[in-house]
Tab-separated table of C-alpha atoms and ligand atoms in Angstrom:
chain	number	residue	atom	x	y	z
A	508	UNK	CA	25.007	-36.804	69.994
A	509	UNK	CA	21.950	-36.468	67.345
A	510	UNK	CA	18.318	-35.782	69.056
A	511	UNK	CA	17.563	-39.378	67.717
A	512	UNK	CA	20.030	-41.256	69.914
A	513	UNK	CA	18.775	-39.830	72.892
A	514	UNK	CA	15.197	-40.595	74.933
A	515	UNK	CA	13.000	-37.539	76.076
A	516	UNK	CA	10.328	-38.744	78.897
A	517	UNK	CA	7.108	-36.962	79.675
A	518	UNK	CA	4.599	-38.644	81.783
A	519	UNK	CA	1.261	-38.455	81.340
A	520	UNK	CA	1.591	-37.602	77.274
A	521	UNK	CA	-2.223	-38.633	75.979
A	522	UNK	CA	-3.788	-35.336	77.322
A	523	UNK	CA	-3.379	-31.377	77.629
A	524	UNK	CA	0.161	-30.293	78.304
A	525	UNK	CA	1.801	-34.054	78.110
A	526	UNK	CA	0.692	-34.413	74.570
A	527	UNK	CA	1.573	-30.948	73.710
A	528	UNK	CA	5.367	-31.897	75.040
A	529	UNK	CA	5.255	-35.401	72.879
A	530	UNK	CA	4.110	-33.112	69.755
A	531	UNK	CA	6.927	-30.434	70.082
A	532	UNK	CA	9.616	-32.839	70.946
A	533	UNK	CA	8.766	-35.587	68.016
A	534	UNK	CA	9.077	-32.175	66.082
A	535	UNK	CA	12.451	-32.013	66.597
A	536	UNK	CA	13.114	-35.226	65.921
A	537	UNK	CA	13.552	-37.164	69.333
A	538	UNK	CA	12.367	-40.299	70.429
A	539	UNK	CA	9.566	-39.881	73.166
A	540	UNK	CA	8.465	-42.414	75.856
A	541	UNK	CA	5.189	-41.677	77.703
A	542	UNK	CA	2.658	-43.543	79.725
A	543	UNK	CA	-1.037	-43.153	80.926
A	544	UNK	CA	-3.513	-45.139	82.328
A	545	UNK	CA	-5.286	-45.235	79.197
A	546	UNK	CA	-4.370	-48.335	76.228
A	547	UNK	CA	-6.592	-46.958	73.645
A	548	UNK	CA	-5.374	-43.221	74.186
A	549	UNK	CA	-1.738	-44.490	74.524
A	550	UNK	CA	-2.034	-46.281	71.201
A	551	UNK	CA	-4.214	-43.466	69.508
A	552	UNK	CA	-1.158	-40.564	70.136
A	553	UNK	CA	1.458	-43.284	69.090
A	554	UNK	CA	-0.448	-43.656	65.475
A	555	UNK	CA	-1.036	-39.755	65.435
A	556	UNK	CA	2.473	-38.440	66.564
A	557	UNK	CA	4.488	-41.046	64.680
A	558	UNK	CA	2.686	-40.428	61.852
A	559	UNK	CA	3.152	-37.050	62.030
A	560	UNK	CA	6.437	-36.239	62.628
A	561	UNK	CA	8.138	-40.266	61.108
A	562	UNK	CA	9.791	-40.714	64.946
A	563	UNK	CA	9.622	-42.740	67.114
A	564	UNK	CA	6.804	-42.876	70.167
A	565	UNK	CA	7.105	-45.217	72.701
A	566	UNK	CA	4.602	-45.978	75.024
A	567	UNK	CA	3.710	-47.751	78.072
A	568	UNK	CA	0.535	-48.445	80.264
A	569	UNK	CA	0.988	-47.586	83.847
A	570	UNK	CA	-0.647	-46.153	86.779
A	571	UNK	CA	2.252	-43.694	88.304
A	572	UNK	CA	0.406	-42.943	91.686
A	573	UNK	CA	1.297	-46.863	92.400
A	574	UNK	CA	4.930	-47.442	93.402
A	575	UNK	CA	4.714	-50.401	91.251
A	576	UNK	CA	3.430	-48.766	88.195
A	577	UNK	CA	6.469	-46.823	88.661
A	578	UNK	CA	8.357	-49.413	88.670
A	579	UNK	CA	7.318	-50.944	85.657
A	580	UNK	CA	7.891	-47.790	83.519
A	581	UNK	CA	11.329	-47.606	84.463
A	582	UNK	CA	11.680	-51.025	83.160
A	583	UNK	CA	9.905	-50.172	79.959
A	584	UNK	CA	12.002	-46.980	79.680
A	585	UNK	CA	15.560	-49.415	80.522
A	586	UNK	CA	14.110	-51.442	77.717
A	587	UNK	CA	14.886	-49.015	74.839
A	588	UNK	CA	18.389	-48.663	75.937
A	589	UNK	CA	18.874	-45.203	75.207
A	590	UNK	CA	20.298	-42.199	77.189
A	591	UNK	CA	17.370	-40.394	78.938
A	592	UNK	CA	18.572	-36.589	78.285
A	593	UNK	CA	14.923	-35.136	79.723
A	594	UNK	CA	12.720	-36.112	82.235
A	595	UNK	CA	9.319	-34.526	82.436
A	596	UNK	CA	7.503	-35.076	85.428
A	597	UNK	CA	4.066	-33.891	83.978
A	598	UNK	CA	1.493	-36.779	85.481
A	599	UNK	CA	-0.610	-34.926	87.978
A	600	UNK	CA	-4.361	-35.148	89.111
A	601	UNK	CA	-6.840	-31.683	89.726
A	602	UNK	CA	-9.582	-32.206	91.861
A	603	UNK	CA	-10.280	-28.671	93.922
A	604	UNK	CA	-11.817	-28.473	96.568
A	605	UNK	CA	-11.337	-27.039	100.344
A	606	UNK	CA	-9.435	-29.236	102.494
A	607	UNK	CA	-12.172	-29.087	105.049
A	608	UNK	CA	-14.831	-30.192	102.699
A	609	UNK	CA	-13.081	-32.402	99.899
A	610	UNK	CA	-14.089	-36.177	100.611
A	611	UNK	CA	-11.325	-38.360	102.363
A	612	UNK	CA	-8.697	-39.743	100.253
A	613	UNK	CA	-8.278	-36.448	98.381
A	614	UNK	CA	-4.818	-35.880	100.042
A	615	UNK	CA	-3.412	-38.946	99.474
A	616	UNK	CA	-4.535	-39.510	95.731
A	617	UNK	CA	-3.259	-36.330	94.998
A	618	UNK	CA	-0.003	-36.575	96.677
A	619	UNK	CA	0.348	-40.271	94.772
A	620	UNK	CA	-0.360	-38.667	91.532
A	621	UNK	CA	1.630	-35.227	91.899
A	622	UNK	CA	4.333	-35.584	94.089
A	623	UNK	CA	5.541	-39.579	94.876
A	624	UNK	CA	5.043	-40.377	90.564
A	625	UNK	CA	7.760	-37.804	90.139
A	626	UNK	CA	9.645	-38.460	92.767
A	627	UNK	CA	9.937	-42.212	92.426
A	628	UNK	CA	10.846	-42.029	89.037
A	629	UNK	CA	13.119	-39.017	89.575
A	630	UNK	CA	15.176	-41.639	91.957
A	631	UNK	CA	15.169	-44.316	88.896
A	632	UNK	CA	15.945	-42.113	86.233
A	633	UNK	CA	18.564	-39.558	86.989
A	634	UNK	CA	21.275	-41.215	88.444
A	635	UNK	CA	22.189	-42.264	85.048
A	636	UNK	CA	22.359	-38.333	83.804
A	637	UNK	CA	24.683	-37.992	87.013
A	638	UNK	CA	27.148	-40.262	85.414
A	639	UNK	CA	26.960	-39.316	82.485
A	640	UNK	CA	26.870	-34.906	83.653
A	641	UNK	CA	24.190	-34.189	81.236
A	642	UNK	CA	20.299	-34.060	81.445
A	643	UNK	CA	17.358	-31.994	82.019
A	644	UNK	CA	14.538	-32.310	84.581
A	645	UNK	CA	11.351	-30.765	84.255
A	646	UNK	CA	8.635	-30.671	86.705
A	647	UNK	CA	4.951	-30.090	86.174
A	648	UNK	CA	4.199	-27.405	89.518
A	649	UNK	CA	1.902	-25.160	89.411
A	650	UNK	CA	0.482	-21.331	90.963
A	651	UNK	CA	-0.678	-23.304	93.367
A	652	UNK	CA	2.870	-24.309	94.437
A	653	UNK	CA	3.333	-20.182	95.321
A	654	UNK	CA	0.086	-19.317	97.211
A	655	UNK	CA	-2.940	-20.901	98.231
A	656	UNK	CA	-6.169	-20.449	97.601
A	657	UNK	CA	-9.610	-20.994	99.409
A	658	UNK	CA	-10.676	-24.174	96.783
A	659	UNK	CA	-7.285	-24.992	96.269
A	660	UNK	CA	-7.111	-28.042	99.254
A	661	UNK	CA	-4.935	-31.016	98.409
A	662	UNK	CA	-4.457	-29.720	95.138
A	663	UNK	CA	-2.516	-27.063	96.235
A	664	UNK	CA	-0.648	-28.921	99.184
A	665	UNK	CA	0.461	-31.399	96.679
A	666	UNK	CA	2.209	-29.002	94.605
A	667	UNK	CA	3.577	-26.943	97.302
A	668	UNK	CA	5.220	-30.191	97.843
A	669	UNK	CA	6.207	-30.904	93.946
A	670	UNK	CA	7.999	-27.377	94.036
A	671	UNK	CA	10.157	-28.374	97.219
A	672	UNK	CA	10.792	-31.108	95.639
A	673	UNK	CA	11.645	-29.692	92.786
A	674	UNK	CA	14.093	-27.258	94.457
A	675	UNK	CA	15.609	-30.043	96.720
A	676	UNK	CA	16.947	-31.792	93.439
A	677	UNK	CA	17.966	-28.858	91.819
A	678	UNK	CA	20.561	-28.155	94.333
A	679	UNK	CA	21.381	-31.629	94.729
A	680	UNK	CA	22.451	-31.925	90.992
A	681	UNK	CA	23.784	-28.632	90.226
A	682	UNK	CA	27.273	-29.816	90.222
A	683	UNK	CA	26.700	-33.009	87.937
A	684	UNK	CA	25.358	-30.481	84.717
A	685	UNK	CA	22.102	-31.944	85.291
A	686	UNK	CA	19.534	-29.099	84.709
A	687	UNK	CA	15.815	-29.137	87.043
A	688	UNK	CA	13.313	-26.343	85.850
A	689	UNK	CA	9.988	-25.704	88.006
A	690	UNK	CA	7.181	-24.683	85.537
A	691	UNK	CA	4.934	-22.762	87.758
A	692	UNK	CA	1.605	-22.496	85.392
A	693	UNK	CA	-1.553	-21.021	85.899
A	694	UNK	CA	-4.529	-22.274	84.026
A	695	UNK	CA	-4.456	-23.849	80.995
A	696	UNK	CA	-6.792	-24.939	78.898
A	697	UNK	CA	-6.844	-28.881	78.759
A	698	UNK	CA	-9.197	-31.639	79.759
A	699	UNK	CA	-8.703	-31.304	83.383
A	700	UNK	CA	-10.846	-28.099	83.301
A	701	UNK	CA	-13.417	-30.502	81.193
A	702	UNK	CA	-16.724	-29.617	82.777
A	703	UNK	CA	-16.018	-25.554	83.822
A	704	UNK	CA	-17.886	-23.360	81.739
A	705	UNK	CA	-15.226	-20.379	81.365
A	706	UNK	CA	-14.641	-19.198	77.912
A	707	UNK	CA	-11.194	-19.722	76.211
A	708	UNK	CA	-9.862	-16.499	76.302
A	709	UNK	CA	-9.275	-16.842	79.981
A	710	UNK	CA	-6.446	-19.964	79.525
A	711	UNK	CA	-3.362	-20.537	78.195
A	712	UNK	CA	-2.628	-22.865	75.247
A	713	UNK	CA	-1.034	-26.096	76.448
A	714	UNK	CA	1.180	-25.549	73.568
A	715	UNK	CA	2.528	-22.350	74.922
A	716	UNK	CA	3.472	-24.440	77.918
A	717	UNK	CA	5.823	-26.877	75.693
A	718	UNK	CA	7.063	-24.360	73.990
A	719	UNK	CA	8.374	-22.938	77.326
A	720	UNK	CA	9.687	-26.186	78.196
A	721	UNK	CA	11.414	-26.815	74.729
A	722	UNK	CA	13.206	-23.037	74.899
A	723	UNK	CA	14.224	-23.556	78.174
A	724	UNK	CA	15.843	-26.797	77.527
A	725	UNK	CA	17.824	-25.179	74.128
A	726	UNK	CA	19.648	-22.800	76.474
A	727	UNK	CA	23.428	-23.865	76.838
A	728	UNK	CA	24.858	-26.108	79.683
A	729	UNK	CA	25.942	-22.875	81.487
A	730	UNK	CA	22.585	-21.972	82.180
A	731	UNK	CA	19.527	-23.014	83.698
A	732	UNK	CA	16.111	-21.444	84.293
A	733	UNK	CA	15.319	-22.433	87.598
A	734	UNK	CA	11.644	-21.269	87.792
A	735	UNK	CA	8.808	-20.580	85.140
A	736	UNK	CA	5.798	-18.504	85.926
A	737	UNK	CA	2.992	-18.391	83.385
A	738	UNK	CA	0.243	-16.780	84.174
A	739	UNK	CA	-3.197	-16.623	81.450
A	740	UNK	CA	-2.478	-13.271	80.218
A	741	UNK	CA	-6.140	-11.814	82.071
A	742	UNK	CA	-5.019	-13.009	85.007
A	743	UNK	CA	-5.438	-16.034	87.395
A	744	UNK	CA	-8.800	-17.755	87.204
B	2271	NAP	N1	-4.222	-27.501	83.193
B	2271	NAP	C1	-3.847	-26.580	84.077
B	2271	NAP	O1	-4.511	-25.557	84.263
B	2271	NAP	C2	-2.575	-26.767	84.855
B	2271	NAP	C3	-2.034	-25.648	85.526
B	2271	NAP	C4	-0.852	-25.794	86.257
B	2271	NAP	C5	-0.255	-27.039	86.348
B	2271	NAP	N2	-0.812	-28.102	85.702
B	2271	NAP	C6	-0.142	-29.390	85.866
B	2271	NAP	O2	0.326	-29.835	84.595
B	2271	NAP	C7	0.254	-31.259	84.528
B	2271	NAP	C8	-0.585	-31.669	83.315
B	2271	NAP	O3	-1.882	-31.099	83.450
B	2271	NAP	P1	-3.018	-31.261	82.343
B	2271	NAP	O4	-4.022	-30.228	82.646
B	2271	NAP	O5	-2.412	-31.364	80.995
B	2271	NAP	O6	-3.641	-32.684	82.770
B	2271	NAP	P2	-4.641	-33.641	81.965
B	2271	NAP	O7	-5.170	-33.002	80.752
B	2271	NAP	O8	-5.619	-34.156	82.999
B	2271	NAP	O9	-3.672	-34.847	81.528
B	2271	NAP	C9	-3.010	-35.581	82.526
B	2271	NAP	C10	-2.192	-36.689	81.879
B	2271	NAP	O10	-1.642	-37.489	82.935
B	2271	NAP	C11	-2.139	-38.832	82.833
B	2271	NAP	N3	-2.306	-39.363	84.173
B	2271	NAP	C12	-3.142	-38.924	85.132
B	2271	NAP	N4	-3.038	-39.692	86.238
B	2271	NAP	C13	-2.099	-40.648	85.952
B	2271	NAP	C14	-1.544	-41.727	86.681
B	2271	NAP	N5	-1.951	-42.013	87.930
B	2271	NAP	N6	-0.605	-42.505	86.099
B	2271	NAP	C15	-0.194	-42.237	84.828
B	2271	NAP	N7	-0.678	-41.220	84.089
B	2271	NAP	C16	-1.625	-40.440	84.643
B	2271	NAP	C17	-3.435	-38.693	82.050
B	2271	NAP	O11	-3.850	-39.895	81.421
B	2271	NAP	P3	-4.878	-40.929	82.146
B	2271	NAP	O12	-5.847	-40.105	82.932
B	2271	NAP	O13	-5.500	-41.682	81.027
B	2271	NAP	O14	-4.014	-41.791	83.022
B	2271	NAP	C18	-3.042	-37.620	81.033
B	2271	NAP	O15	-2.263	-38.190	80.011
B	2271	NAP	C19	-0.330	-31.713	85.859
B	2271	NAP	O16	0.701	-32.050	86.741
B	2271	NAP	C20	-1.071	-30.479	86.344
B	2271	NAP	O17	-1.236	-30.445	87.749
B	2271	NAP	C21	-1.945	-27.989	84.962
C-alpha cells in the first residue's frame, strides 16, 4: 500500500518534537492527523506543512487529558477513513518540581496529559492494526521513565508509568505484527524548556528525535526496536 493511503497520528503536532514528527512524515509523503489545544496553532502548521510538502494535514482541536477530548479525536481520526499504520503518543505536559513541594493537582494533570491521553486512545486506535497485523506504536517516555530525580516529582512518576505502559502493550501485540517502540529522551530543546536559561548546546534537536522515530519505523516487520535512549550528547541536564 502507497504512504498516501495510509494515516500516521502524532498527538500533540503544533510544538517541539510533535511538529518535528508531522514535518518528517509529510516528507515522505503520508497523510498526518494531529491535535492540540490550540485552533490558531493547529491551523498555522496545517498552512505551513501542507504547503510545504503538497500532503495532506489533518487536524483536530482537542484537549487529550479529558476522556472526552479523546473521544472526539478518535471520531475525527474514523472520519478520514483511512488505515492508521502509526500511532504516536507524543501529547505530554513538563512541569518539575519535587513531589513534596509541587502544588496539588500536579499528579493528576500530569498523569491526564502523559499517561491516560495515550492510553485511551491506544484502546481506540489499535485494535484496528490487530485485524489488520500491521502497525506501529510509538510512545513519547522519557529519562525520567528510567531513574528519578530530586525535581523530577509527577513528571517523572507519570512517565515511569507511560514506559509500563508502553511495555504492557508491547507484549500484548507482539503476535499481531503490531510494532510499540519506547523513545526514552533526554532533553530536548523545544518550548517546554521556554523560560530556562541553558544555552543550546546542552539539548538535542527535536528533529533528531523524529528522525529516530522515522528510522525505527523503516526497519522490516521482523524487527522491532523496543527501547530508544537519547541522551544530549554532554550529558543529562
Ligand atoms: N522536550 C524534552 O526535553 C522532552 C524530553 C523527553 C520526553 N519528552 C516528551 O516528548 C513529548 C513532547 O514534548 P515537547 O517538549 O515537544 O512538548 P511541547 O513543546 O510542550 O509540545 C507539546 C505538544 O502537545 C500539545 N498538548 C499539550 N497538552 C495537550 C493536551 N492536554 N491535549 C492535546 N494536546 C496537548 C501541545 O499543544 P497545546 O499546548 O497547544 O495543547 C503541543 O502541541 C512529551 O510527551 C514530553 O514529555 C520531552
Amino acid at each position: 500500500m502507497h504512504n498516501s493511503e495510509r494515516l500516521v497520528v502524532i498527538t500533540g503536532g503544533t510544538k517541539g518534537i510533535g511538529k518535528a514528527l508531522v514535518d518528517r512524515f509529510a516528507s515522505e509523503g503520508w497523510p498526518v492527523a494531529t491535535c492540540s489545544r490550540n485552533e490558531s496553532d493547529l491551523d498555522a502548521l496545517r498552512g505551513e506543512i501542507s504547503e510545504k510538502h503538497k500532503t495532506l494535514i489533518h487536524t483536530f482541536k482537542a484537549d487529550l487529558s479529558k476522556k472526552e477530548g479523546v473521544k472526539d479525536f478518535v471520531e475525527f481520526v474514523q472520519m478520514i477513513a483511512k488505515p492508521v499504520e502509526i500511532l504516536v503518543n507524543n501529547t505530554g505536559v513538563f512541569n518539575p518540581g519535587p513531589v513534596l513541594e509541587e502544588a496539588d493537582g500536579a499528579l493528576e494533570q500530569m498523569i491526564d496529559t502523559n499517561l491516560y491521553s495515550a492510553y485511551h486512545l491506544t484502546r481506540a486506535i489499535v485494535p484496528a492494526m490487530k485485524q489488520n497485523k500491521s502497525g506501529h506504536i510509538f510512545n513519547l517516555c522519557s529519562v525520567a521513565s528510567l531513574k528519578a530525580y530530586p525535581n523530577g516529582g509527577s513528571y517523572s512518576i507519570s512517565k515511569f508509568a507511560l514506559y509500563g505502559f508502553s511495555q504492557a502493550i508491547r507484549e500484548e501485540l507482539k503476535e499481531f505484527g503490531v510494532r510499540v517502540t519506547s523513545i526514552l529522551a533526554g532533553a530536548v530543546r523545544t518550548p517546554s524548556w521556554d523560560g530556562v536559561d541553558i544555552p543550546d548546546e546542552r539539548f538535542m534537536k527535536p528533529e533528531d528525535i523524529a528522525e529516530t522515530i522515522y528510522t525505527s519505523y523503516r526497519l522490516s516487520e521482523r524487527s522491532v526496536i523496543e527501547d530508544v535512549v537519547l541522551r544530549p550528547q554532554l550529558g543529562d541536564i
